[in-house]
Amino acid sequence: MKKTVILFLFVFAFISAGNLFLFGQNKDLLNEANSLYASKKYSEAIDIYKKLLNEANAPNEKANVKYNLGMAYVQLGKSSEAENEFRAVLSMDVDNR
């Protein structure tokens, strides 16, 4: 669990609050997933994040979705899945400007 928290901190620094990416037509779907997350409906949010991940084109979009997916896994106590998502984000070549 400590490894997951450390990874989370690195990923959080990697994807800053100013790096919110627009998803074109999927912006509404992203907002729905984020609303479900905020409502503590993590499993439902995960389903939508996975769908968004399959439809994301830009590396920045994929990184954002993977980060959100990892956070939902953290909330469900699925630290292994969360760690996998966070590691994937850290290994991505993302324009972080």
XYZ file of N, CA, C and O in Angstrom:
388
model
N 0.826 -1.195 0.000
C 0.000 0.000 0.000
C 0.867 1.255 0.000
O 0.526 2.234 -0.635
N 1.986 1.204 0.709
C 2.873 2.364 0.755
C 3.403 2.690 -0.642
O 3.508 3.851 -1.022
N 3.717 1.633 -1.427
C 4.186 1.837 -2.792
C 3.117 2.543 -3.622
O 3.423 3.422 -4.410
N 1.871 2.160 -3.419
C 0.780 2.758 -4.177
C 0.630 4.229 -3.841
O 0.434 5.058 -4.733
N 0.764 4.566 -2.585
C 0.656 5.968 -2.170
C 1.794 6.784 -2.778
O 1.572 7.889 -3.284
N 2.982 6.241 -2.767
C 4.126 6.943 -3.348
C 3.923 7.121 -4.853
O 4.150 8.205 -5.395
N 3.471 6.070 -5.515
C 3.190 6.184 -6.948
C 2.122 7.230 -7.210
O 2.214 8.010 -8.152
N 1.100 7.231 -6.373
C 0.037 8.221 -6.524
C 0.604 9.632 -6.467
O 0.259 10.479 -7.282
N 1.492 9.875 -5.531
C 2.071 11.211 -5.387
C 2.870 11.607 -6.624
O 2.790 12.743 -7.084
N 3.625 10.661 -7.162
C 4.375 10.957 -8.381
C 3.437 11.232 -9.550
O 3.651 12.157 -10.322
N 2.408 10.421 -9.675
C 1.463 10.601 -10.782
C 0.730 11.922 -10.625
O 0.519 12.650 -11.596
N 0.345 12.243 -9.405
C -0.361 13.501 -9.164
C 0.509 14.684 -9.580
O 0.031 15.634 -10.192
N 1.780 14.609 -9.274
C 2.692 15.679 -9.675
C 2.846 15.710 -11.190
O 2.960 16.771 -11.797
N 2.815 14.545 -11.791
C 2.981 14.419 -13.239
C 1.798 15.017 -13.990
O 1.950 15.661 -15.010
N 0.609 14.769 -13.480
C -0.598 15.309 -14.115
C -1.169 16.352 -13.170
O -1.909 16.042 -12.257
N -0.820 17.563 -13.400
C -1.243 18.635 -12.504
C -2.669 19.064 -12.798
O -3.247 18.735 -13.833
N -3.230 19.826 -11.880
C -4.604 20.301 -12.033
C -4.777 21.139 -13.285
O -5.853 21.168 -13.879
N -3.729 21.805 -13.722
C -3.815 22.617 -14.931
C -3.786 21.809 -16.205
O -3.931 22.348 -17.296
N -3.635 20.507 -16.080
C -3.527 19.642 -17.243
C -4.808 18.869 -17.493
O -4.773 17.669 -17.711
N -5.916 19.540 -17.461
C -7.180 18.881 -17.756
C -7.373 18.903 -19.266
O -7.367 19.954 -19.883
N -7.529 17.744 -19.837
C -7.573 17.643 -21.286
C -9.004 17.502 -21.766
O -9.809 16.796 -21.163
N -9.276 18.153 -22.876
C -10.600 18.063 -23.482
C -10.683 16.793 -24.304
O -9.751 16.418 -24.989
N -11.804 16.156 -24.243
C -11.988 14.875 -24.902
C -12.940 14.965 -26.087
O -13.501 13.974 -26.498
N -13.128 16.142 -26.632
C -14.018 16.282 -27.773
C -15.414 15.802 -27.440
O -16.019 16.234 -26.466
N -15.907 14.877 -28.229
C -17.258 14.355 -28.046
C -17.399 13.566 -26.748
O -18.501 13.386 -26.251
N -16.322 13.078 -26.210
C -16.376 12.267 -24.992
C -16.310 13.086 -23.715
O -16.251 12.527 -22.623
N -16.315 14.405 -23.851
C -16.235 15.258 -22.662
C -17.412 15.003 -21.719
O -17.233 14.949 -20.504
N -18.609 14.819 -22.276
C -19.774 14.534 -21.438
C -19.612 13.205 -20.713
O -19.988 13.069 -19.544
N -19.057 12.226 -21.408
C -18.832 10.921 -20.792
C -17.801 11.019 -19.674
O -17.963 10.408 -18.616
N -16.770 11.812 -19.891
C -15.770 12.032 -18.847
C -16.402 12.718 -17.641
O -16.156 12.318 -16.497
N -17.229 13.713 -17.897
C -17.920 14.397 -16.800
C -18.821 13.437 -16.030
O -18.918 13.512 -14.807
N -19.489 12.525 -16.754
C -20.346 11.538 -16.085
C -19.513 10.623 -15.186
O -19.885 10.355 -14.039
N -18.393 10.145 -15.706
C -17.517 9.274 -14.911
C -17.002 10.006 -13.684
O -16.992 9.450 -12.574
N -16.606 11.258 -13.859
C -16.106 12.041 -12.723
C -17.212 12.301 -11.697
O -16.952 12.308 -10.490
N -18.440 12.490 -12.160
C -19.566 12.668 -11.239
C -19.842 11.397 -10.452
O -20.124 11.452 -9.251
N -19.764 10.259 -11.132
C -19.944 8.977 -10.440
C -18.849 8.791 -9.394
O -19.119 8.345 -8.274
N -17.629 9.143 -9.746
C -16.521 9.048 -8.791
C -16.803 9.934 -7.579
O -16.650 9.500 -6.441
N -17.223 11.159 -7.834
C -17.508 12.103 -6.740
C -18.649 11.606 -5.862
O -18.696 11.909 -4.671
N -19.550 10.816 -6.450
C -20.681 10.253 -5.707
C -20.326 8.918 -5.055
O -21.205 8.212 -4.561
N -19.056 8.567 -5.112
C -18.539 7.330 -4.525
C -19.089 6.079 -5.196
O -19.150 5.013 -4.599
N -19.457 6.199 -6.456
C -19.900 5.056 -7.263
C -18.719 4.636 -8.133
O -18.723 4.758 -9.350
N -17.700 4.127 -7.457
C -16.420 3.878 -8.094
C -16.479 2.792 -9.166
O -15.847 2.936 -10.218
N -17.208 1.734 -8.932
C -17.296 0.656 -9.926
C -17.931 1.155 -11.213
O -17.481 0.807 -12.312
N -18.973 1.969 -11.086
C -19.619 2.526 -12.269
C -18.682 3.495 -12.981
O -18.626 3.524 -14.221
N -17.947 4.277 -12.217
C -16.985 5.205 -12.817
C -15.907 4.431 -13.571
O -15.521 4.823 -14.682
N -15.450 3.329 -12.995
C -14.420 2.510 -13.638
C -14.900 2.015 -14.997
O -14.154 2.041 -15.977
N -16.149 1.572 -15.066
C -16.682 1.094 -16.348
C -16.600 2.177 -17.417
O -16.221 1.911 -18.561
N -16.932 3.404 -17.046
C -16.894 4.501 -18.022
C -15.454 4.899 -18.334
O -15.112 5.149 -19.489
N -14.595 4.935 -17.330
C -13.196 5.251 -17.586
C -12.587 4.239 -18.563
O -11.819 4.607 -19.454
N -12.929 2.963 -18.413
C -12.416 1.942 -19.333
C -12.911 2.192 -20.752
O -12.157 2.029 -21.714
N -14.164 2.573 -20.878
C -14.704 2.883 -22.206
C -13.965 4.086 -22.798
O -13.591 4.081 -23.974
N -13.764 5.112 -21.989
C -13.041 6.298 -22.446
C -11.612 5.953 -22.856
O -11.093 6.493 -23.832
N -10.995 5.064 -22.121
C -9.627 4.667 -22.425
C -9.541 4.025 -23.803
O -8.618 4.289 -24.570
N -10.532 3.225 -24.142
C -10.563 2.583 -25.457
C -10.788 3.591 -26.579
O -10.389 3.342 -27.711
N -11.432 4.706 -26.264
C -11.762 5.699 -27.281
C -10.780 6.871 -27.324
O -10.811 7.663 -28.262
N -9.917 6.989 -26.331
C -8.971 8.112 -26.273
C -7.924 7.963 -27.364
O -7.422 6.866 -27.614
N -7.615 9.074 -28.007
C -6.622 9.058 -29.075
C -5.287 9.634 -28.640
O -4.248 9.043 -28.881
N -5.315 10.769 -28.021
C -4.082 11.460 -27.634
C -3.486 10.850 -26.367
O -4.215 10.443 -25.465
N -2.167 10.806 -26.294
C -1.518 10.288 -25.080
C -1.949 11.036 -23.821
O -2.087 10.428 -22.759
N -2.156 12.352 -23.931
C -2.590 13.124 -22.762
C -3.949 12.658 -22.266
O -4.187 12.597 -21.060
N -4.841 12.366 -23.194
C -6.169 11.877 -22.815
C -6.052 10.528 -22.119
O -6.673 10.299 -21.084
N -5.251 9.635 -22.692
C -5.079 8.306 -22.092
C -4.477 8.410 -20.693
O -4.896 7.714 -19.775
N -3.499 9.301 -20.524
C -2.867 9.474 -19.213
C -3.879 9.975 -18.187
O -3.914 9.496 -17.051
N -4.705 10.913 -18.582
C -5.716 11.460 -17.683
C -6.706 10.381 -17.258
O -7.028 10.240 -16.071
N -7.171 9.596 -18.214
C -8.133 8.541 -17.906
C -7.487 7.474 -17.027
O -8.098 7.007 -16.063
N -6.253 7.087 -17.344
C -5.573 6.070 -16.534
C -5.373 6.562 -15.094
O -5.504 5.789 -14.152
N -5.068 7.834 -14.932
C -4.934 8.394 -13.595
C -6.267 8.296 -12.837
O -6.311 7.830 -11.700
N -7.350 8.713 -13.489
C -8.668 8.643 -12.855
C -9.053 7.200 -12.545
O -9.623 6.907 -11.482
N -8.739 6.302 -13.455
C -9.006 4.883 -13.239
C -8.230 4.378 -12.027
O -8.779 3.679 -11.167
N -6.975 4.761 -11.935
C -6.169 4.365 -10.782
C -6.741 4.882 -9.476
O -6.784 4.169 -8.468
N -7.201 6.115 -9.480
C -7.791 6.685 -8.265
C -9.065 5.943 -7.858
O -9.311 5.726 -6.667
N -9.862 5.543 -8.832
C -11.081 4.775 -8.516
C -10.708 3.421 -7.912
O -11.342 2.966 -6.955
N -9.672 2.796 -8.461
C -9.210 1.530 -7.886
C -8.722 1.728 -6.451
O -8.972 0.879 -5.577
N -8.032 2.823 -6.185
C -7.575 3.115 -4.815
C -8.775 3.167 -3.878
O -8.751 2.591 -2.779
N -9.829 3.840 -4.290
C -11.014 3.990 -3.439
C -11.686 2.649 -3.155
O -12.321 2.478 -2.122
N -11.550 1.704 -4.084
C -12.126 0.369 -3.880
C -11.163 -0.576 -3.159
O -11.488 -1.738 -2.934
N -9.988 -0.066 -2.803
C -9.016 -0.904 -2.111
C -8.285 -1.866 -3.031
O -7.671 -2.825 -2.570
N -8.330 -1.625 -4.331
C -7.663 -2.486 -5.302
C -6.299 -1.876 -5.638
O -6.089 -1.318 -6.712
N -5.373 -2.012 -4.675
C -4.090 -1.331 -4.805
C -3.246 -1.864 -5.954
O -2.515 -1.093 -6.588
N -3.342 -3.134 -6.259
C -2.562 -3.691 -7.356
C -2.998 -3.097 -8.696
O -2.159 -2.700 -9.516
N -4.316 -3.018 -8.914
C -4.838 -2.428 -10.142
C -4.483 -0.950 -10.226
O -4.112 -0.444 -11.279
N -4.591 -0.257 -9.089
C -4.244 1.165 -9.048
C -2.775 1.362 -9.408
O -2.432 2.224 -10.221
N -1.914 0.555 -8.810
C -0.488 0.661 -9.084
C -0.193 0.442 -10.564
O 0.622 1.164 -11.162
N -0.861 -0.529 -11.173
C -0.665 -0.780 -12.604
C -1.025 0.448 -13.440
O -0.309 0.791 -14.388
N -2.133 1.087 -13.105
C -2.557 2.277 -13.857
C -1.570 3.423 -13.655
O -1.194 4.104 -14.608
N -1.137 3.641 -12.422
C -0.198 4.719 -12.138
C 1.149 4.478 -12.831
O 1.750 5.399 -13.376
N 1.607 3.235 -12.815
C 2.863 2.918 -13.503
C 2.730 3.157 -15.008
O 3.671 3.644 -15.649
N 1.578 2.815 -15.556
C 1.351 3.035 -16.986
C 1.416 4.525 -17.319
O 1.995 4.918 -18.339
N 0.844 5.350 -16.455
C 0.881 6.800 -16.686
C 2.323 7.290 -16.665
O 2.739 8.070 -17.532
N 3.090 6.834 -15.705
C 4.472 7.288 -15.585
C 5.333 6.859 -16.768
O 6.312 7.528 -17.095
N 4.965 5.775 -17.419
C 5.754 5.289 -18.551
C 5.328 5.912 -19.885
O 5.983 5.703 -20.894
N 4.262 6.692 -19.876
C 3.749 7.272 -21.111
C 4.559 8.502 -21.505
O 5.049 9.247 -20.652
N 4.640 8.717 -22.811
C 5.281 9.924 -23.354
C 4.193 10.966 -23.535
O 3.474 10.960 -24.518
N 4.069 11.844 -22.534
C 2.983 12.805 -22.513
C 3.537 14.224 -22.549
O 4.489 14.538 -21.832
N 2.938 15.061 -23.384
C 3.289 16.477 -23.421
C 2.616 17.111 -22.216
O 1.396 17.277 -22.182
N 3.385 17.484 -21.215
C 2.853 17.942 -19.933
C 2.909 19.472 -19.806
O 3.160 19.994 -18.749
N 2.667 20.181 -20.898
C 2.700 21.642 -20.836
C 1.340 22.209 -20.658
O 0.340 21.758 -20.965
